[in-house]
Amino acid sequence: MEQSLNKRDSFTSNLGFILSCVGSAVGMGNIWLFPYRIGQYGGAAFLIPYLIFIVLLGSTGLMGAFDKALQTKGKKGGKVLGVIPVVGTFIIAIGYAIVVGWFIRFLVGYITGSALTATDSGVYFGQIAGSFGSVPWHFLALAIVLIVSLFGISSGIEKINKVMMPAFYVLFLILLGRVCTLDGAIDGFKYLCIPKWEFLSQPKTWIYALGQAFFSLSLSGSGMLVYGSYLRKDNDVIDGARKTVLFDTIAALTAALVIIPSVFAFGLDPASGPPLLFITLPSVFKVMPFGRVFAILFFISLICASITTLVCLLEVPIEAIQNNLHIDRKIAVIGVCIVAFAIGLFVEDGNVLGTLLDFSSIYIAPLGAFIAGVMFFWVIGVDKAKAEIETGSSKTLGSWFKPTAKYVYVFISIFVFVVGIMLGGIG
């Protein structure tokens, strides 16, 4: 279980790397944010700017390893700048662990029946999301991650993603089949699939599509970049980036096709935002035929998606501590998880948690992504970056890559940062 300090663990296969990246990307943003964003901004028309941005970002910002860029150049300020995305990612991980705990609590609630017998779903959730309202479940979420992370990259992270990510897709396809049988679900499918072309002329449609793509691919932190640093030379980065984009998009579309028609079938608000998962949908499960089974499958799939994301988020500070302080991985894993739990205890209240996550996602995380882009495509140099990306790939990147990565991606990163501040967040 222990990892030698002199030998860096790595992914054993390209499939393991891809599934781990997909596991990092697929999370709450795909499951509750994407469905109502697509409804808010033109239905299927929203997919046009979203697909443009997710392909653009996937073919530039997703390809690289921030830590490698810093080490290659050996700049004195590199380590200092590297702290920003690590801190931002750690803050998000603290909040994410609490939310994963909520998912586990709801799953147990549906297994035991307590979630179904609660007279008011809002009150039931309020009890869980209050101060110190989810301590054992919050602890359990981090305990799962701790166990996985102790086994390292190849024996822990890679293996859990090989199980949980296929399980997520299979479960959601089963749920989709059930949704198609609900009376009134057709209105939800229309809501999602009929384009409202006039929204393409509205700047906010493009801004929020950019935000959705940017945060969906986990470019706002260092998770993907740390995973990239665990690649072997023969791993295909280009293929990995393309498949991550593909499966992340499929996950978002599948989640939308499951959630929105379900909500429509029972006359509830599809644009209810964060309460969608914890208040709106539980109200649906109460009145839906076989709602208990549906709910159990739903929350198992959420846990599959969110645990893999949390593992990636916490790997960022674990890797930073292990690499910079030169300590044993086991000590780094245990230390990070203990600190995450200790801080998380005081932000379990839903309102406090929301403020913390907003601060990180609006200010710290996008700034970290901008710094990563500058360091990789400017400091290390776009030519060297391109050569590293192409190592292990049977294909080469076209002439479009250099100007797109060096100018377009870096501009988009700072744009997300500035506009996010102006609008109070766009992802």
XYZ file of N, CA and C in Angstrom, residues 31-214:
552
model
N -25.004 17.004 -13.372
C -26.250 16.377 -12.962
C -27.340 17.376 -12.590
N -26.986 18.502 -11.940
C -28.051 19.453 -11.639
C -27.904 20.786 -12.351
N -26.659 21.220 -12.667
C -26.487 22.525 -13.307
C -26.799 22.476 -14.793
N -26.258 21.483 -15.486
C -26.459 21.392 -16.930
C -27.932 21.294 -17.332
N -28.735 20.453 -16.663
C -30.137 20.344 -17.075
C -30.910 21.655 -17.057
N -30.757 22.461 -15.990
C -31.554 23.677 -16.010
C -30.896 24.805 -16.791
N -29.579 24.750 -16.984
C -28.933 25.720 -17.881
C -29.442 25.534 -19.319
N -29.556 24.293 -19.739
C -30.006 24.030 -21.102
C -31.458 24.470 -21.286
N -32.237 24.397 -20.213
C -33.610 24.878 -20.280
C -33.706 26.381 -20.208
N -32.844 27.006 -19.418
C -32.846 28.460 -19.262
C -32.469 29.181 -20.539
N -31.544 28.611 -21.274
C -30.947 29.331 -22.396
C -31.147 28.623 -23.735
N -32.386 28.357 -24.060
C -32.717 27.983 -25.424
C -32.840 26.514 -25.719
N -32.911 25.653 -24.697
C -33.068 24.231 -24.970
C -31.900 23.703 -25.787
N -32.211 23.006 -26.859
C -31.159 22.407 -27.686
C -30.247 23.459 -28.310
N -30.710 24.693 -28.438
C -29.866 25.756 -28.994
C -28.650 26.017 -28.109
N -28.795 25.812 -26.806
C -27.692 25.993 -25.860
C -26.536 25.059 -26.174
N -26.856 23.918 -26.789
C -25.812 22.936 -27.091
C -24.799 23.447 -28.107
N -25.210 24.380 -28.961
C -24.281 24.878 -29.983
C -23.084 25.583 -29.347
N -23.286 26.631 -28.530
C -22.105 27.240 -27.897
C -21.423 26.305 -26.900
N -22.208 25.467 -26.217
C -21.615 24.550 -25.245
C -20.645 23.586 -25.924
N -21.062 22.995 -27.038
C -20.199 22.045 -27.746
C -18.970 22.726 -28.338
N -19.157 23.959 -28.809
C -18.018 24.714 -29.336
C -16.967 24.903 -28.247
N -17.422 25.335 -27.073
C -16.488 25.624 -25.988
C -15.878 24.361 -25.388
N -16.665 23.306 -25.281
C -16.119 22.113 -24.642
C -15.081 21.429 -25.538
N -15.260 21.512 -26.854
C -14.255 20.984 -27.774
C -13.005 21.854 -27.743
N -13.205 23.172 -27.751
C -12.071 24.100 -27.719
C -11.247 23.928 -26.452
N -11.925 23.895 -25.317
C -11.222 23.760 -24.042
C -10.606 22.372 -23.873
N -11.303 21.366 -24.361
C -10.788 20.004 -24.256
C -9.545 19.783 -25.084
N -9.440 20.499 -26.201
C -8.298 20.311 -27.094
C -7.125 21.226 -26.754
N -7.267 22.037 -25.724
C -6.153 22.901 -25.306
C -5.880 22.737 -23.812
N -6.766 23.294 -22.979
C -6.519 23.324 -21.542
C -6.490 21.968 -20.878
N -7.180 20.984 -21.463
C -7.223 19.653 -20.843
C -5.926 18.879 -21.054
N -5.118 19.346 -22.012
C -3.898 18.623 -22.348
C -2.697 19.235 -21.616
N -2.303 18.664 -20.533
C -1.110 19.185 -19.884
C -0.981 18.775 -18.432
N 0.107 19.132 -17.845
C 0.342 18.844 -16.435
C 1.008 20.056 -15.804
N 0.280 20.741 -14.957
C 0.754 21.980 -14.358
C 2.044 21.764 -13.582
N 2.079 20.734 -12.805
C 3.258 20.492 -11.974
C 4.498 20.264 -12.826
N 4.327 19.566 -13.937
C 5.462 19.350 -14.836
C 5.966 20.670 -15.385
N 5.026 21.567 -15.729
C 5.408 22.860 -16.295
C 6.256 23.643 -15.305
N 5.844 23.626 -14.045
C 6.586 24.375 -13.031
C 7.974 23.782 -12.824
N 8.056 22.458 -12.762
C 9.343 21.818 -12.493
C 10.296 21.976 -13.668
N 9.768 21.936 -14.876
C 10.620 22.001 -16.058
C 11.386 23.317 -16.126
N 10.668 24.400 -15.815
C 11.314 25.698 -15.920
C 12.099 26.070 -14.660
N 11.686 25.527 -13.513
C 12.403 25.815 -12.282
C 12.346 27.260 -11.867
N 11.324 27.982 -12.242
C 11.183 29.379 -11.865
C 10.966 29.504 -10.360
N 11.581 30.511 -9.744
C 11.461 30.678 -8.311
C 10.024 30.952 -7.887
N 9.292 31.675 -8.698
C 7.920 32.009 -8.335
C 6.936 30.909 -8.643
N 7.394 29.849 -9.327
C 6.480 28.796 -9.752
C 5.796 28.102 -8.599
N 6.574 27.781 -7.561
C 5.997 27.071 -6.413
C 4.971 27.937 -5.699
N 5.257 29.247 -5.621
C 4.332 30.161 -4.953
C 3.027 30.249 -5.736
N 3.146 30.437 -7.052
C 1.954 30.508 -7.889
C 1.176 29.198 -7.855
N 1.907 28.085 -7.729
C 1.257 26.787 -7.703
C 0.375 26.580 -6.491
N 0.586 27.378 -5.437
C -0.236 27.258 -4.236
C -1.677 27.665 -4.516
N -1.888 28.629 -5.416
C -3.226 29.172 -5.664
C -4.208 28.093 -6.123
N -3.913 27.350 -7.207
C -4.866 26.315 -7.607
C -4.992 25.182 -6.601
N -3.926 24.897 -5.857
C -4.003 23.839 -4.845
C -4.982 24.241 -3.747
N -4.872 25.475 -3.264
C -5.768 25.964 -2.221
C -7.206 26.009 -2.723
N -7.388 26.523 -3.952
C -8.737 26.599 -4.521
C -9.377 25.231 -4.650
N -8.606 24.265 -5.115
C -9.126 22.901 -5.274
C -9.433 22.272 -3.922
N -8.581 22.548 -2.931
C -8.800 21.984 -1.594
C -10.085 22.532 -0.969
N -10.350 23.810 -1.168
C -11.584 24.402 -0.642
C -12.800 23.739 -1.278
N -12.744 23.550 -2.587
C -13.851 22.881 -3.275
C -14.011 21.456 -2.752
N -12.883 20.767 -2.506
C -12.934 19.395 -1.997
C -13.589 19.336 -0.619
N -13.299 20.311 0.232
C -13.914 20.361 1.566
C -15.432 20.411 1.434
N -15.913 21.299 0.548
C -17.354 21.411 0.341
C -17.949 20.195 -0.345
N -17.208 19.647 -1.282
C -17.693 18.486 -2.036
C -17.872 17.281 -1.113
N -16.968 17.141 -0.147
C -17.066 16.019 0.797
C -18.366 16.093 1.595
N -18.760 17.303 1.951
C -20.019 17.493 2.688
C -21.202 17.083 1.823
N -21.191 17.504 0.557
C -22.296 17.181 -0.351
C -22.354 15.679 -0.624
N -21.193 15.041 -0.777
C -21.179 13.581 -0.950
C -21.793 12.909 0.275
N -21.512 13.469 1.452
C -22.139 12.962 2.672
C -23.654 13.074 2.615
N -24.159 14.171 2.048
C -25.612 14.319 1.870
C -26.162 13.216 0.969
N -25.437 12.938 -0.131
C -25.879 11.875 -1.045
C -25.978 10.541 -0.309
N -24.946 10.239 0.499
C -24.939 8.973 1.247
C -26.105 8.936 2.231
N -26.364 10.064 2.904
C -27.465 10.130 3.864
C -28.803 9.905 3.173
N -28.983 10.497 1.988
C -30.239 10.295 1.252
C -30.377 8.851 0.800
N -29.287 8.240 0.359
C -29.328 6.838 -0.048
C -29.782 5.962 1.118
N -29.177 6.173 2.269
C -29.569 5.405 3.462
C -31.024 5.700 3.822
N -31.439 6.956 3.652
C -32.816 7.340 3.943
C -33.824 6.622 3.066
N -33.471 6.387 1.806
C -34.381 5.666 0.912
C -34.325 4.158 1.143
N -33.171 3.665 1.548
C -33.080 2.232 1.868
C -33.922 1.908 3.100
N -33.840 2.774 4.111
C -34.600 2.539 5.352
C -36.048 2.998 5.246
N -36.315 3.899 4.297
C -37.668 4.410 4.128
C -37.931 5.746 4.797
N -36.974 6.263 5.580
C -37.197 7.517 6.303
C -37.349 8.711 5.362
N -36.675 8.679 4.216
C -36.785 9.787 3.265
C -38.164 9.809 2.601
N -38.767 8.645 2.457
C -40.095 8.568 1.832
C -41.206 8.956 2.807
N -41.027 8.670 4.079
C -42.075 8.953 5.061
C -42.018 10.383 5.591
N -40.925 11.105 5.288
C -40.826 12.506 5.723
C -41.944 13.313 5.070
N -42.673 14.074 5.871
C -43.822 14.826 5.332
C -43.395 15.986 4.453
N -42.219 16.563 4.706
C -41.747 17.716 3.952
C -40.287 17.480 3.552
N -40.034 17.378 2.245
C -38.671 17.107 1.762
C -37.724 18.248 2.101
N -38.252 19.483 2.097
C -37.427 20.632 2.428
C -36.954 20.594 3.872
N -37.861 20.231 4.784
C -37.503 20.121 6.202
C -36.511 18.975 6.416
N -36.749 17.861 5.736
C -35.859 16.693 5.840
C -34.439 17.075 5.418
N -34.341 17.791 4.305
C -33.020 18.219 3.828
C -32.423 19.260 4.768
N -33.263 20.161 5.289
C -32.780 21.193 6.196
C -32.128 20.630 7.437
N -32.648 19.509 7.931
C -32.061 18.867 9.100
C -30.673 18.306 8.791
N -30.517 17.816 7.571
C -29.227 17.254 7.155
C -28.221 18.366 6.865
N -28.697 19.459 6.240
C -27.817 20.535 5.797
C -27.657 21.639 6.830
N -28.018 21.392 8.075
C -27.818 22.367 9.131
C -26.439 22.239 9.755
N -26.141 23.089 10.721
C -24.844 23.035 11.405
C -24.666 21.682 12.096
N -23.551 21.024 11.802
C -23.230 19.704 12.346
C -24.377 18.706 12.115
N -25.059 18.867 10.969
C -26.209 18.016 10.694
C -25.884 16.747 9.932
N -24.632 16.623 9.465
C -24.298 15.462 8.637
C -22.919 14.903 8.980
N -22.544 14.990 10.236
C -21.183 14.622 10.637
C -20.809 13.181 10.275
N -21.610 12.163 10.641
C -21.186 10.787 10.325
C -21.127 10.516 8.827
N -22.024 11.131 8.058
C -22.060 10.895 6.611
C -20.921 11.630 5.910
N -20.637 12.811 6.383
C -19.500 13.595 5.921
C -18.204 12.822 6.195
N -18.101 12.256 7.383
C -16.935 11.446 7.760
C -16.817 10.217 6.865
N -17.948 9.562 6.598
C -17.939 8.353 5.766
C -17.454 8.657 4.350
N -17.886 9.798 3.802
C -17.451 10.180 2.457
C -15.932 10.313 2.400
N -15.358 10.989 3.384
C -13.908 11.162 3.408
C -13.182 9.864 3.736
N -13.801 9.003 4.535
C -13.186 7.714 4.850
C -13.038 6.855 3.597
N -14.068 6.891 2.732
C -14.002 6.143 1.464
C -12.852 6.657 0.613
N -12.753 7.989 0.509
C -11.684 8.587 -0.289
C -10.319 8.261 0.310
N -10.215 8.308 1.628
C -8.943 8.010 2.291
C -8.474 6.595 1.945
N -9.390 5.635 2.017
C -9.033 4.240 1.716
C -8.572 4.098 0.272
N -9.326 4.709 -0.642
C -8.958 4.635 -2.064
C -7.591 5.273 -2.302
N -7.380 6.461 -1.728
C -6.142 7.204 -1.967
C -4.926 6.529 -1.356
N -5.123 5.817 -0.244
C -3.996 5.114 0.375
C -3.408 4.059 -0.547
N -4.225 3.505 -1.422
C -3.745 2.491 -2.353
C -3.007 3.093 -3.539
N -2.989 4.424 -3.641
C -2.222 5.067 -4.688
C -2.983 5.242 -5.987
N -2.247 5.547 -7.045
C -2.854 5.854 -8.336
C -3.320 4.585 -9.048
N -2.415 3.666 -9.296
C -2.763 2.482 -10.082
C -3.651 1.502 -9.326
N -3.392 1.305 -8.040
C -4.146 0.310 -7.271
C -5.386 0.878 -6.593
N -5.473 2.206 -6.493
C -6.612 2.826 -5.831
C -7.475 3.639 -6.770
N -6.967 4.786 -7.191
C -7.747 5.720 -8.013
C -8.139 5.106 -9.349
N -7.188 4.481 -10.025
C -7.485 3.900 -11.338
C -8.523 2.790 -11.220
N -8.390 1.936 -10.226
C -9.318 0.798 -10.092
C -10.722 1.241 -9.720
N -10.857 2.222 -8.828
C -12.201 2.635 -8.424
C -12.926 3.322 -9.578
N -12.191 4.051 -10.417
C -12.816 4.687 -11.578
C -13.241 3.666 -12.624
N -12.490 2.576 -12.737
C -12.854 1.523 -13.690
C -14.163 0.834 -13.299
N -14.516 0.906 -12.026
C -15.768 0.307 -11.553
C -16.889 1.339 -11.514
N -16.612 2.494 -10.905
C -17.678 3.455 -10.623
C -18.170 4.200 -11.861
N -17.289 4.518 -12.791
C -17.754 5.283 -13.946
C -18.648 4.452 -14.874
N -18.280 3.208 -15.220
C -19.236 2.390 -15.980
C -20.548 2.196 -15.225
N -20.470 2.022 -13.890
C -21.682 1.851 -13.086
C -22.577 3.079 -13.187
N -21.977 4.254 -13.169
C -22.747 5.497 -13.283
C -23.553 5.527 -14.577
N -22.894 5.220 -15.697
C -23.585 5.269 -16.995
C -24.674 4.199 -17.091
N -24.386 3.003 -16.617
C -25.383 1.921 -16.671
C -26.616 2.284 -15.843
N -26.399 2.797 -14.629
C -27.514 3.164 -13.757
C -28.357 4.274 -14.365
N -27.707 5.263 -14.954
C -28.471 6.361 -15.549
C -29.242 5.910 -16.787
N -28.701 4.949 -17.522
C -29.451 4.423 -18.672
C -30.684 3.652 -18.199
N -30.547 2.921 -17.083
C -31.707 2.232 -16.502
C -32.758 3.251 -16.074
N -32.296 4.323 -15.425
C -33.216 5.375 -14.995
C -33.892 6.046 -16.187
N -33.138 6.241 -17.260
C -33.713 6.857 -18.456
C -34.834 6.003 -19.024
N -34.627 4.683 -19.026
C -35.678 3.786 -19.492
C -36.934 3.915 -18.652
N -36.767 4.075 -17.330
C -37.925 4.247 -16.436
C -38.630 5.585 -16.684
N -37.854 6.637 -16.905
C -38.418 7.972 -17.122
C -39.299 7.998 -18.371
N -38.886 7.268 -19.386
C -39.635 7.267 -20.646
C -41.049 6.713 -20.482
N -41.306 6.005 -19.388
C -42.633 5.421 -19.165
C -43.539 6.332 -18.337
N -43.028 7.466 -17.861
C -43.825 8.358 -17.009
C -44.791 9.204 -17.841
N -46.010 9.334 -17.361
C -46.973 10.216 -18.008
C -46.511 11.662 -17.851
N -46.495 12.387 -18.960
C -46.094 13.784 -18.917
C -44.617 14.009 -19.137
N -43.842 12.928 -19.203
C -42.398 13.085 -19.397
C -42.079 13.701 -20.752
N -42.966 13.525 -21.716
C -42.736 14.046 -23.066
C -42.547 15.560 -23.058
N -43.236 16.238 -22.112
C -43.083 17.694 -22.026
C -41.664 18.061 -21.604
N -41.073 17.242 -20.742
C -39.694 17.477 -20.343
C -38.720 17.259 -21.480
N -38.968 16.227 -22.283
C -38.103 15.993 -23.445
C -38.214 17.153 -24.448
N -39.420 17.682 -24.607
C -39.607 18.838 -25.507
C -38.855 20.060 -24.972
N -38.948 20.247 -23.664
C -38.268 21.363 -23.000
C -36.773 21.334 -23.290
N -36.204 20.143 -23.308
C -34.774 19.989 -23.537
C -34.382 20.015 -25.009
N -35.238 19.481 -25.849
C -34.825 19.177 -27.228
C -35.285 20.172 -28.294
N -36.296 20.974 -27.995
C -36.764 21.925 -29.005
C -35.932 23.205 -28.909
N -35.178 23.537 -29.943
C -34.292 24.716 -29.883
C -35.096 26.019 -29.885
N -34.663 26.954 -29.068
C -35.197 28.317 -29.101
C -34.052 29.184 -29.623
N -34.025 29.341 -30.945
C -32.874 29.922 -31.615
C -32.588 31.358 -31.210
N -33.604 32.080 -30.758
C -33.397 33.486 -30.406
C -32.402 33.658 -29.249
N -32.220 32.612 -28.457
C -31.290 32.709 -27.333
C -29.835 32.809 -27.789
N -29.552 32.390 -29.016
C -28.178 32.467 -29.514
C -27.715 33.899 -29.713
N -28.648 34.839 -29.778
C -28.289 36.248 -29.933
C -28.056 36.933 -28.585
N -28.258 36.185 -27.482
C -28.085 36.749 -26.153
C -26.695 36.408 -25.603
N -25.901 37.410 -25.232
C -24.545 37.143 -24.726
C -24.504 36.170 -23.549
N -25.523 36.233 -22.668
C -25.504 35.354 -21.493
C -25.561 33.878 -21.873
N -26.205 33.553 -22.986
C -26.248 32.158 -23.430
C -24.826 31.655 -23.671
N -24.027 32.457 -24.345
C -22.662 32.069 -24.664
C -21.775 32.086 -23.415
N -22.002 33.060 -22.533
C -21.201 33.153 -21.303
C -21.443 31.953 -20.403
N -22.723 31.594 -20.210
C -23.026 30.468 -19.328
C -22.688 29.125 -19.977
N -22.732 29.057 -21.300
C -22.277 27.846 -21.988
C -20.771 27.669 -21.789
N -20.039 28.790 -21.853
C -18.599 28.751 -21.600
C -18.322 28.310 -20.163
N -19.048 28.894 -19.212
C -18.860 28.527 -17.817
C -19.155 27.064 -17.566
N -20.234 26.557 -18.178
C -20.594 25.151 -18.011
C -19.503 24.235 -18.543
N -18.983 24.558 -19.732
C -17.927 23.739 -20.326
C -16.637 23.819 -19.508
N -16.288 25.019 -19.082
C -15.045 25.249 -18.358
C -15.020 24.483 -17.038
